[in-house]
Tab-separated table of C-alpha atoms and ligand atoms in Angstrom:
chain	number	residue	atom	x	y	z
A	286	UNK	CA	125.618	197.131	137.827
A	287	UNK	CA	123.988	194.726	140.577
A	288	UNK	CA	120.812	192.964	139.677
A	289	UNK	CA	118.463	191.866	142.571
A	290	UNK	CA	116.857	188.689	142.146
A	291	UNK	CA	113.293	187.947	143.346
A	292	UNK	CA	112.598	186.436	146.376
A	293	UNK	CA	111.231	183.353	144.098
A	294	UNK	CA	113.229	183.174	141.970
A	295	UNK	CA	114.472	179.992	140.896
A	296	UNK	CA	118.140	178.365	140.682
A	297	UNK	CA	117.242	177.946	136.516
A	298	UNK	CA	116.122	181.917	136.445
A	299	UNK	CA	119.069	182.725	138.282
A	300	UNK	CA	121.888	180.686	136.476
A	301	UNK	CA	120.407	181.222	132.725
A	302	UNK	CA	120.760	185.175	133.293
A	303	UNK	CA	124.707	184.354	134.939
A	304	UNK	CA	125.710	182.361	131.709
A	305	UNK	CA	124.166	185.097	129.818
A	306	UNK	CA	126.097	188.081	131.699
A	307	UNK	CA	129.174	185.699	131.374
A	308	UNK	CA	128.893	185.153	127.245
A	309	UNK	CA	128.693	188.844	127.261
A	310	UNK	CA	132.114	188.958	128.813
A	311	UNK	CA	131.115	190.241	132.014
A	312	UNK	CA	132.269	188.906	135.174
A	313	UNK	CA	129.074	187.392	137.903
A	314	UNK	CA	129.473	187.864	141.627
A	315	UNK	CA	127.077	186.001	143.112
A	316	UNK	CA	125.471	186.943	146.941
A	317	UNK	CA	122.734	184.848	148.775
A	318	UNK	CA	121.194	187.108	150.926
A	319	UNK	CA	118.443	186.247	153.337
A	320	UNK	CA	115.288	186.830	151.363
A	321	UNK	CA	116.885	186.996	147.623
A	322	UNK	CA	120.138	186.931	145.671
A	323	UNK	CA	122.181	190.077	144.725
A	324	UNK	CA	124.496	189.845	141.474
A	325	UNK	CA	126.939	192.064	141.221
A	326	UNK	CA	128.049	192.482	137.321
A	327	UNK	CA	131.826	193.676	136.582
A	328	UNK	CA	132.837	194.565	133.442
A	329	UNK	CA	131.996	197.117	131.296
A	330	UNK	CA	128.209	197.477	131.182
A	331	UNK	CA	127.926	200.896	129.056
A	332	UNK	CA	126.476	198.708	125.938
A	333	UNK	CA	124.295	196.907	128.385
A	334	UNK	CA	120.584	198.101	128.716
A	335	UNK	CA	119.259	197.749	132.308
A	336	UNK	CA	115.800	197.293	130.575
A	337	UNK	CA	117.031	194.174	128.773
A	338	UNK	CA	117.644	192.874	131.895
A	339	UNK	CA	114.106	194.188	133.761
A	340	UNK	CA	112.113	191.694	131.561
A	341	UNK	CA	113.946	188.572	132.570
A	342	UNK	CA	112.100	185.885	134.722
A	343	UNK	CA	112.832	186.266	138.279
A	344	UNK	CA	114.513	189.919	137.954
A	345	UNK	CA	113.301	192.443	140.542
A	346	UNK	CA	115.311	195.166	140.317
A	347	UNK	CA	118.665	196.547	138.358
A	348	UNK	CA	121.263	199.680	140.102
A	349	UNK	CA	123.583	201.135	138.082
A	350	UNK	CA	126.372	201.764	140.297
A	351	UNK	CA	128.404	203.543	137.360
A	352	UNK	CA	127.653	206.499	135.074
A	353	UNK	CA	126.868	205.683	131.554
A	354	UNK	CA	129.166	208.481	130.288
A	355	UNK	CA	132.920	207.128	129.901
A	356	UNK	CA	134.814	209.522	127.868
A	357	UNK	CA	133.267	212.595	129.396
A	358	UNK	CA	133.663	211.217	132.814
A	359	UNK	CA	136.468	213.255	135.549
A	360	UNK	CA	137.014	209.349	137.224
A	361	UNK	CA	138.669	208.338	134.565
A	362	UNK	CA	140.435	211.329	132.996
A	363	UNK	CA	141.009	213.213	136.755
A	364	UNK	CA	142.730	216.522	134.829
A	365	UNK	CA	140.561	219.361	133.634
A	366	UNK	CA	140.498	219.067	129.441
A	367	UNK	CA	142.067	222.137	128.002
A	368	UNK	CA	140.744	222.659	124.328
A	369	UNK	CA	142.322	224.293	121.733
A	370	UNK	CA	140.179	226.497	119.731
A	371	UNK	CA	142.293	228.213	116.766
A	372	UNK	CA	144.586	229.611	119.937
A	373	UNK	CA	142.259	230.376	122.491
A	374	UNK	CA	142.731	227.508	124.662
A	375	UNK	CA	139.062	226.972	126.623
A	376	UNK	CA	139.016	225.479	129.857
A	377	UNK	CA	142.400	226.503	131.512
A	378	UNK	CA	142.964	229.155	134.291
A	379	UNK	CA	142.163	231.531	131.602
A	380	UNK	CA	138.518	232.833	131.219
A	381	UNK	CA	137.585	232.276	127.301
A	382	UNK	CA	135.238	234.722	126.321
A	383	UNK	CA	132.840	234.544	123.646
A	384	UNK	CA	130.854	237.290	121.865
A	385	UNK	CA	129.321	238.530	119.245
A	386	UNK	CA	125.612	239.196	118.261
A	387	UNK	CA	122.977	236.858	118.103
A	388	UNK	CA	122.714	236.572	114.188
A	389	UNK	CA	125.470	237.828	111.558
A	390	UNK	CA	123.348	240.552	109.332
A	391	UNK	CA	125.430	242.866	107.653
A	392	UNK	CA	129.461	243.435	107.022
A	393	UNK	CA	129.104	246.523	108.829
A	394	UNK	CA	127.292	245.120	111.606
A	395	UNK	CA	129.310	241.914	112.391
A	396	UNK	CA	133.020	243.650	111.824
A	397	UNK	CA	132.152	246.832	113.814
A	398	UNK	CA	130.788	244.591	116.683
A	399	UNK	CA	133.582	242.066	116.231
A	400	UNK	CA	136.423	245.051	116.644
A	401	UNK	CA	134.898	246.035	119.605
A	402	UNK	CA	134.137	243.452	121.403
A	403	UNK	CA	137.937	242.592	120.627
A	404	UNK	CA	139.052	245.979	122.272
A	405	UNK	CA	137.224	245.126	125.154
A	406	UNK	CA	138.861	241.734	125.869
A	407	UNK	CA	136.545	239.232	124.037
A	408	UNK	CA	138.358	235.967	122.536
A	409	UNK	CA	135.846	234.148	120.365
A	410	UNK	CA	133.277	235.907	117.955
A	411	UNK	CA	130.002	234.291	117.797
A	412	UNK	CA	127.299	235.193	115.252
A	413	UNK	CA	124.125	232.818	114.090
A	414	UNK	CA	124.052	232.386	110.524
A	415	UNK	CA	121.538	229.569	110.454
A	416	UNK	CA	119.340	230.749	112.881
A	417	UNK	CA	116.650	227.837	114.829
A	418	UNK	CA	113.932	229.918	114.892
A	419	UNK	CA	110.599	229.246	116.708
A	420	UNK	CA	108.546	230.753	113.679
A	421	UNK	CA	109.219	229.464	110.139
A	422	UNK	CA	108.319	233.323	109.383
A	423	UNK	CA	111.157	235.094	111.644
A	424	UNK	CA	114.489	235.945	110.447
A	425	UNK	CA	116.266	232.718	109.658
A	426	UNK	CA	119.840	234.063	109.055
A	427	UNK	CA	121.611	234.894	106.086
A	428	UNK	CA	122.913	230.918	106.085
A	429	UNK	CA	126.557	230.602	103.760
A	430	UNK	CA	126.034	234.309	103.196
A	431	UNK	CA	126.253	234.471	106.989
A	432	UNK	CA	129.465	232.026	106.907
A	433	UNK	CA	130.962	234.471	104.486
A	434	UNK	CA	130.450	237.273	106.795
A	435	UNK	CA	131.718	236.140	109.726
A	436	UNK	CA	134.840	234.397	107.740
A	437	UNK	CA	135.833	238.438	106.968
A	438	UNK	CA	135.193	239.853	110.330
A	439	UNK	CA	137.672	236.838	111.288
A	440	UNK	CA	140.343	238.504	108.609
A	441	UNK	CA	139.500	241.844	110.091
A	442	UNK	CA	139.970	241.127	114.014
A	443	UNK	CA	141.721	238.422	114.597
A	444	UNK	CA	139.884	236.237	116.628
A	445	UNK	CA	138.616	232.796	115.766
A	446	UNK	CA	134.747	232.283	115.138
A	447	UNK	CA	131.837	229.813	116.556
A	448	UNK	CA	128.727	229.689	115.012
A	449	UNK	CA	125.628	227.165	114.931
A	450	UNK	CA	125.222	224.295	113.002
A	451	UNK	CA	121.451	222.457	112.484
A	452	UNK	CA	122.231	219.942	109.947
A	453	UNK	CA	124.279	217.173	109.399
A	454	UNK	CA	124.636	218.205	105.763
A	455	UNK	CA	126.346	221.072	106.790
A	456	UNK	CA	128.881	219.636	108.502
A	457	UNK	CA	131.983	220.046	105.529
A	458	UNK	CA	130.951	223.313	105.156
A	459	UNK	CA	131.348	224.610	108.152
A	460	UNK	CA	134.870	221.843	109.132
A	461	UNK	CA	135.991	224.487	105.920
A	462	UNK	CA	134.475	227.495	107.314
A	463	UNK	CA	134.194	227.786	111.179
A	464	UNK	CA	136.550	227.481	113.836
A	465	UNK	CA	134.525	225.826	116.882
A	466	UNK	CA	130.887	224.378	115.827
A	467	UNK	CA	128.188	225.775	118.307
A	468	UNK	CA	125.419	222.904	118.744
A	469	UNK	CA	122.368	224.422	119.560
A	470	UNK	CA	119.973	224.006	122.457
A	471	UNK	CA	117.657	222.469	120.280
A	472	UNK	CA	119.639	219.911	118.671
A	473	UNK	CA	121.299	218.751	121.860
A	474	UNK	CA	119.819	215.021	120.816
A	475	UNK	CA	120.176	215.436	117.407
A	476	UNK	CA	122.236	212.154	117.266
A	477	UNK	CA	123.108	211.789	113.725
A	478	UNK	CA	124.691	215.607	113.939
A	479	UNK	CA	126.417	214.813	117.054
A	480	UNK	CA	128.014	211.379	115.227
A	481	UNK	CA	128.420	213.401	112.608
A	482	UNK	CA	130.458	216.057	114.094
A	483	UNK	CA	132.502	213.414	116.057
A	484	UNK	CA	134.210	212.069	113.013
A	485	UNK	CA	136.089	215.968	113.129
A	486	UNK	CA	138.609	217.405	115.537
A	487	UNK	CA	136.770	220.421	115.841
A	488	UNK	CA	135.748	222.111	118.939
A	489	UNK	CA	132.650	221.857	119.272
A	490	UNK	CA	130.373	224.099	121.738
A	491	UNK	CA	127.667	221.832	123.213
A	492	UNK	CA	124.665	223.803	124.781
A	493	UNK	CA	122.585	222.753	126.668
A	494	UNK	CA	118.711	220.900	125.649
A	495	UNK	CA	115.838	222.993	127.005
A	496	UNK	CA	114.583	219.931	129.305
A	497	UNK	CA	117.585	217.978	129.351
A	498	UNK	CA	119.184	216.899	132.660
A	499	UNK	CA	122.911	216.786	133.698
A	500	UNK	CA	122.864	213.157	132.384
A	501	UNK	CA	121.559	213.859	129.192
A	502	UNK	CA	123.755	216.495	128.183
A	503	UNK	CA	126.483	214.401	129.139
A	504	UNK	CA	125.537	211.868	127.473
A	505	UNK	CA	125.201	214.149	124.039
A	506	UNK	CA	128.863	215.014	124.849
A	507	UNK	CA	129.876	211.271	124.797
A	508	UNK	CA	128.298	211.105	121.231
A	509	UNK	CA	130.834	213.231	119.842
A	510	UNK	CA	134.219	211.800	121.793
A	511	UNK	CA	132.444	208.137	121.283
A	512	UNK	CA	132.726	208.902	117.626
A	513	UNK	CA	136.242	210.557	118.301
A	514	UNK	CA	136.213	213.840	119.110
A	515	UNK	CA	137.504	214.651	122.152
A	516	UNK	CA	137.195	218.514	121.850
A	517	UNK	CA	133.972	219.443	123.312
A	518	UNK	CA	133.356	222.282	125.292
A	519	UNK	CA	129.752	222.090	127.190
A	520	UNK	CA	127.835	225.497	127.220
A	521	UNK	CA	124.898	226.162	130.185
A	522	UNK	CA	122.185	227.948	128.759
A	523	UNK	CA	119.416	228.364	130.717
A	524	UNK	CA	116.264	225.524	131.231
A	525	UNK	CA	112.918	225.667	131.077
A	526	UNK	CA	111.161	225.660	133.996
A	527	UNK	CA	107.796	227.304	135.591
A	528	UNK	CA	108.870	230.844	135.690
A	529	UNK	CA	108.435	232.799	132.674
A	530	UNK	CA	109.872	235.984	133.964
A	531	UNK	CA	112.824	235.394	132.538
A	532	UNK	CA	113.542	233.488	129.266
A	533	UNK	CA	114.838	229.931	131.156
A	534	UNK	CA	116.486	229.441	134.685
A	535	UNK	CA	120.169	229.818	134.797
A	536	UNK	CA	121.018	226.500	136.502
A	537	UNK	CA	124.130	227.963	137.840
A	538	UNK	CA	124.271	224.174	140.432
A	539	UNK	CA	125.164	222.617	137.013
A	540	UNK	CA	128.070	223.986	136.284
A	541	UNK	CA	129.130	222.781	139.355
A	542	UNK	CA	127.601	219.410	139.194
A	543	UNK	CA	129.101	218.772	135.298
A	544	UNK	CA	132.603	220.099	136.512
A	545	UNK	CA	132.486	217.665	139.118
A	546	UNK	CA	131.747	214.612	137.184
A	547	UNK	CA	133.253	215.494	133.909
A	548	UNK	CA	136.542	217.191	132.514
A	549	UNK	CA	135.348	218.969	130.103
A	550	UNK	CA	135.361	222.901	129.873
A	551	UNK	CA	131.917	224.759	130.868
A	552	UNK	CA	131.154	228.160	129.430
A	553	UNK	CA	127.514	229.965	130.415
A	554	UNK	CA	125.493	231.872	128.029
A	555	UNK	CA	123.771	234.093	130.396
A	556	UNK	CA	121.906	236.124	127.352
A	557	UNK	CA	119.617	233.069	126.320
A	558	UNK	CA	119.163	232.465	130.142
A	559	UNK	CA	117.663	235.243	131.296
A	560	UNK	CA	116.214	237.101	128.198
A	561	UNK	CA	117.497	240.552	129.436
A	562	UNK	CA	120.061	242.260	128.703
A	563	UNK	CA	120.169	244.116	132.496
A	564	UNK	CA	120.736	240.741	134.201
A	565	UNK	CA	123.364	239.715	131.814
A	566	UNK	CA	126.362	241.385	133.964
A	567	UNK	CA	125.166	240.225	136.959
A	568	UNK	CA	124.691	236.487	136.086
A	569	UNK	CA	128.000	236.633	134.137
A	570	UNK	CA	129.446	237.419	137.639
A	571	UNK	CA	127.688	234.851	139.202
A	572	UNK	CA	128.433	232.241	136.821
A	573	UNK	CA	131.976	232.702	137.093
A	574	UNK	CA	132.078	232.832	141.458
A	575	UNK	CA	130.166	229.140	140.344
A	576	UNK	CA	133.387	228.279	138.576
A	577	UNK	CA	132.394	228.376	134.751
A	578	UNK	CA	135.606	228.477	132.561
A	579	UNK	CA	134.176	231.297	130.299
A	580	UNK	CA	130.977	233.001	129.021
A	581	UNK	CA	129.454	233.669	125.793
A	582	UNK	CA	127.273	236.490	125.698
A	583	UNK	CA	125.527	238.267	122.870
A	584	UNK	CA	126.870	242.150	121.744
A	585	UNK	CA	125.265	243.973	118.994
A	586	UNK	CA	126.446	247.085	118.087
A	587	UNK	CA	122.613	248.476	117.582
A	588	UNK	CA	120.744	246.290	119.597
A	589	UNK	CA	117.408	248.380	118.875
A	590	UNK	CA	117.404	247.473	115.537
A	591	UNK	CA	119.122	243.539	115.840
A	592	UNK	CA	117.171	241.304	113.736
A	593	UNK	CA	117.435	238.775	116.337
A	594	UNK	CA	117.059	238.764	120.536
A	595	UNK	CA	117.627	242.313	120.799
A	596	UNK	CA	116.594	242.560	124.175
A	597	UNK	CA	118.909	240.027	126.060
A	598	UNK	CA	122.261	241.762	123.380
A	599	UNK	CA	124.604	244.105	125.748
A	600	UNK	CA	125.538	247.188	123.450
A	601	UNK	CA	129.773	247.368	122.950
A	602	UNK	CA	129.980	249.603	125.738
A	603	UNK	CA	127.770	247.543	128.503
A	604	UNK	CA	130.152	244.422	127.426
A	605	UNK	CA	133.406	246.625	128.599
A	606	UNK	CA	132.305	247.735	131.509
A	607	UNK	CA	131.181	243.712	132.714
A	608	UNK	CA	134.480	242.904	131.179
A	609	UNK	CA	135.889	245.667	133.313
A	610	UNK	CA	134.307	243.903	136.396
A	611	UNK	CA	135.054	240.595	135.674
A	612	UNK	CA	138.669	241.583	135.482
A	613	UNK	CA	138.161	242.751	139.173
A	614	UNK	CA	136.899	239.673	139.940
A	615	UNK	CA	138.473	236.602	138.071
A	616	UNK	CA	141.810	236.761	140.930
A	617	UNK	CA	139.112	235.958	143.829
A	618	UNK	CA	138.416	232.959	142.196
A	619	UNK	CA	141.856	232.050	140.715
A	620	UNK	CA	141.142	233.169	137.072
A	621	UNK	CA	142.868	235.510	134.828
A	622	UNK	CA	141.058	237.096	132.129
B	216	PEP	C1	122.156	231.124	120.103
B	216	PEP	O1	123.231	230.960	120.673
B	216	PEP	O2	121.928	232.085	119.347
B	216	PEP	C2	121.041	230.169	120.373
B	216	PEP	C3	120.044	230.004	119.528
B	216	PEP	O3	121.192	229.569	121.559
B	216	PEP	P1	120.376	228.325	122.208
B	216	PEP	O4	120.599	227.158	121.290
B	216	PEP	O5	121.033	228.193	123.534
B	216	PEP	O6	118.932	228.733	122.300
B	217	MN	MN1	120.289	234.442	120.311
C-alpha cells in the first residue's frame, strides 16, 4: 500500500501515522518527494482498511498496490487448483460437466433426466431443491424432500450431486447429504453462509452475484478458504446489465480475467445467462474457446411442463448433440471431455 501525504502536511502528521503503521507490524518506507511525501507500507496490509487511513490528518491519498484476495490469488499459488468433487476432479485438462434440471420435482423426473444426461457424457447432476425464488408465491422446491430425491438419482446413476444451499442452518444437512454445495447468485455476500461453509471440506460451487464485480466475487471465494476451505470452484453466471433481451450478459472476459488472477477452477452456467434455451449450445461453445474448465447447464427431460426456467432447460437430446460438439471442439483448445 503507499500512502501520499499532503503537501502540508506536517513532520507530527507524518511521524504519528509511521509509529502507527510500525505498532501494526508493518514496515515504513519513507520518500520526500518535491511537493509531498510518499510512504510506502510493507507487510501484510489485507486486515488494514485504506479508509482508516483516509481520515488521518495530513493524508491525501492511499493505492493499494496488492489485491485484497490472498488465498484465491494465482501470485501466490502459480498452479491451477484441481478440486476433487466425489471423483470428478474440476479444474484439470478435463472439462467437468454439470447437469441436471433447474429444480428436483419428481423421482421420475430427476432419475430419468439424471440417466440421460449420464449417457450423454455429463459428470455432475445438479437439481434445486431449495429454490431462491423472486416471488414468495412461485414454486419454492420440494426442500429435504428434494435432498431425498436427488440422494436416489445419485444411487441410480452414479454421478455425484450439487445442489443450492440459502441458509446457514442448512449447512449439516446438506455436509450429510450433497456432494459439492452450489452457492447461489443471490447469496454471493451472504457472509455468515460463506464462513459457514468454510469450516467444511466440501466443494463448494460459487456463482456469481448479479452486480458483483471480479473483485467481489473473489473476495466471496476468500471467505470460504479464509475460514479453511480451500475447495471452491467459481461458477460465471451471467450479470445484470441494460439489455433485457436476454436474462443477464454472459461476461465471457471474466473467465478470463478470474483465471488470470486466481487458481481456482471456473465453470459457466450459460442457461441462467442467457434465458434461452437456443443460445445455450452456442455460448457453451464460446465459453469453453474463453477457457472455462466446465459448464453447468440445465436438462429437463419435459421442459414444457418444468416447474422451474423451462425456457433456458435443453431437452436430453439437445444436451447430446452440444455434448457431441463440444467433443469436436475441446482438442482445439487442449481439453478432453
Ligand atoms: C440455479 O442454478 O438454479 C440458480 C438459481 O442460479 P443463479 O443463482 O445463478 O441464479
Ligand atoms: Mn434455474
Amino acid at each position: 500500500m503507499i500512502i501520499i501525504m499532503k503537501p502540508k502536511a506536517t513532520e507530527e502528521e507524518i511521524s504519528s501515522l509511521c509509529t502507527s503503521l510500525e505498532t501494526q507490524g508493518m514496515q515504513i518506507q519513507r520518500n520526500a518527494g518535491v511537493d509531498c511525501v510518499v510512504l510506502g507500507v510493507i507487510g501484510d496490509v489485507a486486515h488494514l482498511d485504506p479508509q482508516d487511513f483516509l481520515i488521518r490528518p495530513g493524508v491525501e491519498r492511499i493505492m493499494p498496490v496488492s489485491e485484497p484476495f490472498k488465498k484465491a490469488n494465482r501470485k501466490f499459488h502459480p498452479k491451477d487448483s484441481v478440486i476433487d468433487c466425489a471423483g470428478v476432479q474440476v479444474g484439470g485438462r478435463r472439462l467437468a460437466i454439470f447437469a441436471g434440471p433447474c429444480s428436483v420435482e419428481t423421482h421420475e423426473q430427476i432419475t430419468d433426466t439424471a440417466l440421460k444426461v449420464r449417457a450423454a457424457g455429463a459428470d455432475v447432476l445438479r437439481g434445486g431443491a431449495y429454490k431462491p425464488r423472486t416471488s414468495p408465491y412461485a414454486f419454492q422446491g420440494l426442500k429435504l424432500e428434494g435432498l431425498k430425491l436427488l440422494e436416489e438419482a445419485r444411487a441410480i446413476s452414479g454421478m455425484p450431486i450439487c445442489t443450492e444451499i440459502m441458509s446457514p442452518k442448512l449447512v449439516e444437512e446438506f455436509y450429510r447429504r450433497v456432494d459439492i454445495i452450489q452457492v447461489g447468485a443471490r447469496n454471493m455476500q451472504n457472509f455468515d453462509l460463506l464462513t459457514e461453509l468454510g469450516q467444511t471440506r466440501k466443494p463448494i460451487l460459487l456463482k456469481r452475484g448479479l452486480n458483483a464485480t471480479v473483485n467481489e466475487w473473489l473476495m466471496s471465494a476468500e471467505y470460504i478458504m479464509a475460514a479453511g476451505n480451500p475447495n471452491v470452484i467459481l461458477c460465471e453466471r451471467g450479470i445484470r446489465t441494460f439489455e433485457t433481451y436476454t436474462r443477464n450478459t454472459l461476461d465471457l472476459s471474466a473467465v478470463q480475467a478470474v483465471k488470470q488472477l486466481s487458481h481456482l477452477p471456473v465453470i459457466v452456467d450459460p442457461s441462467h445467462a442467457t434465458g434461452l434455451n437456443w443460445m445455450v449450445e452456442r455460448m457453451s461453445l464460446a465459453a469453453v474457446a474463453a477457457g472455462a474448465d466446465g459448464l453447468i447447464v440445465e436438462v429437463h427431460n419435459n421442459p414444457a411442463r418444468a416447474l422451474c426456467d423451462g425456457a433456458q432447460s435443453l431437452t436430453p437430446a439437445q444436451f447430446a448433440q452440444m455434448m457431441g460438439k463440444l467433443h469436436a471442439m475441446a482438442p482445439i483448445v487442449e481439453r478432453t471431455l
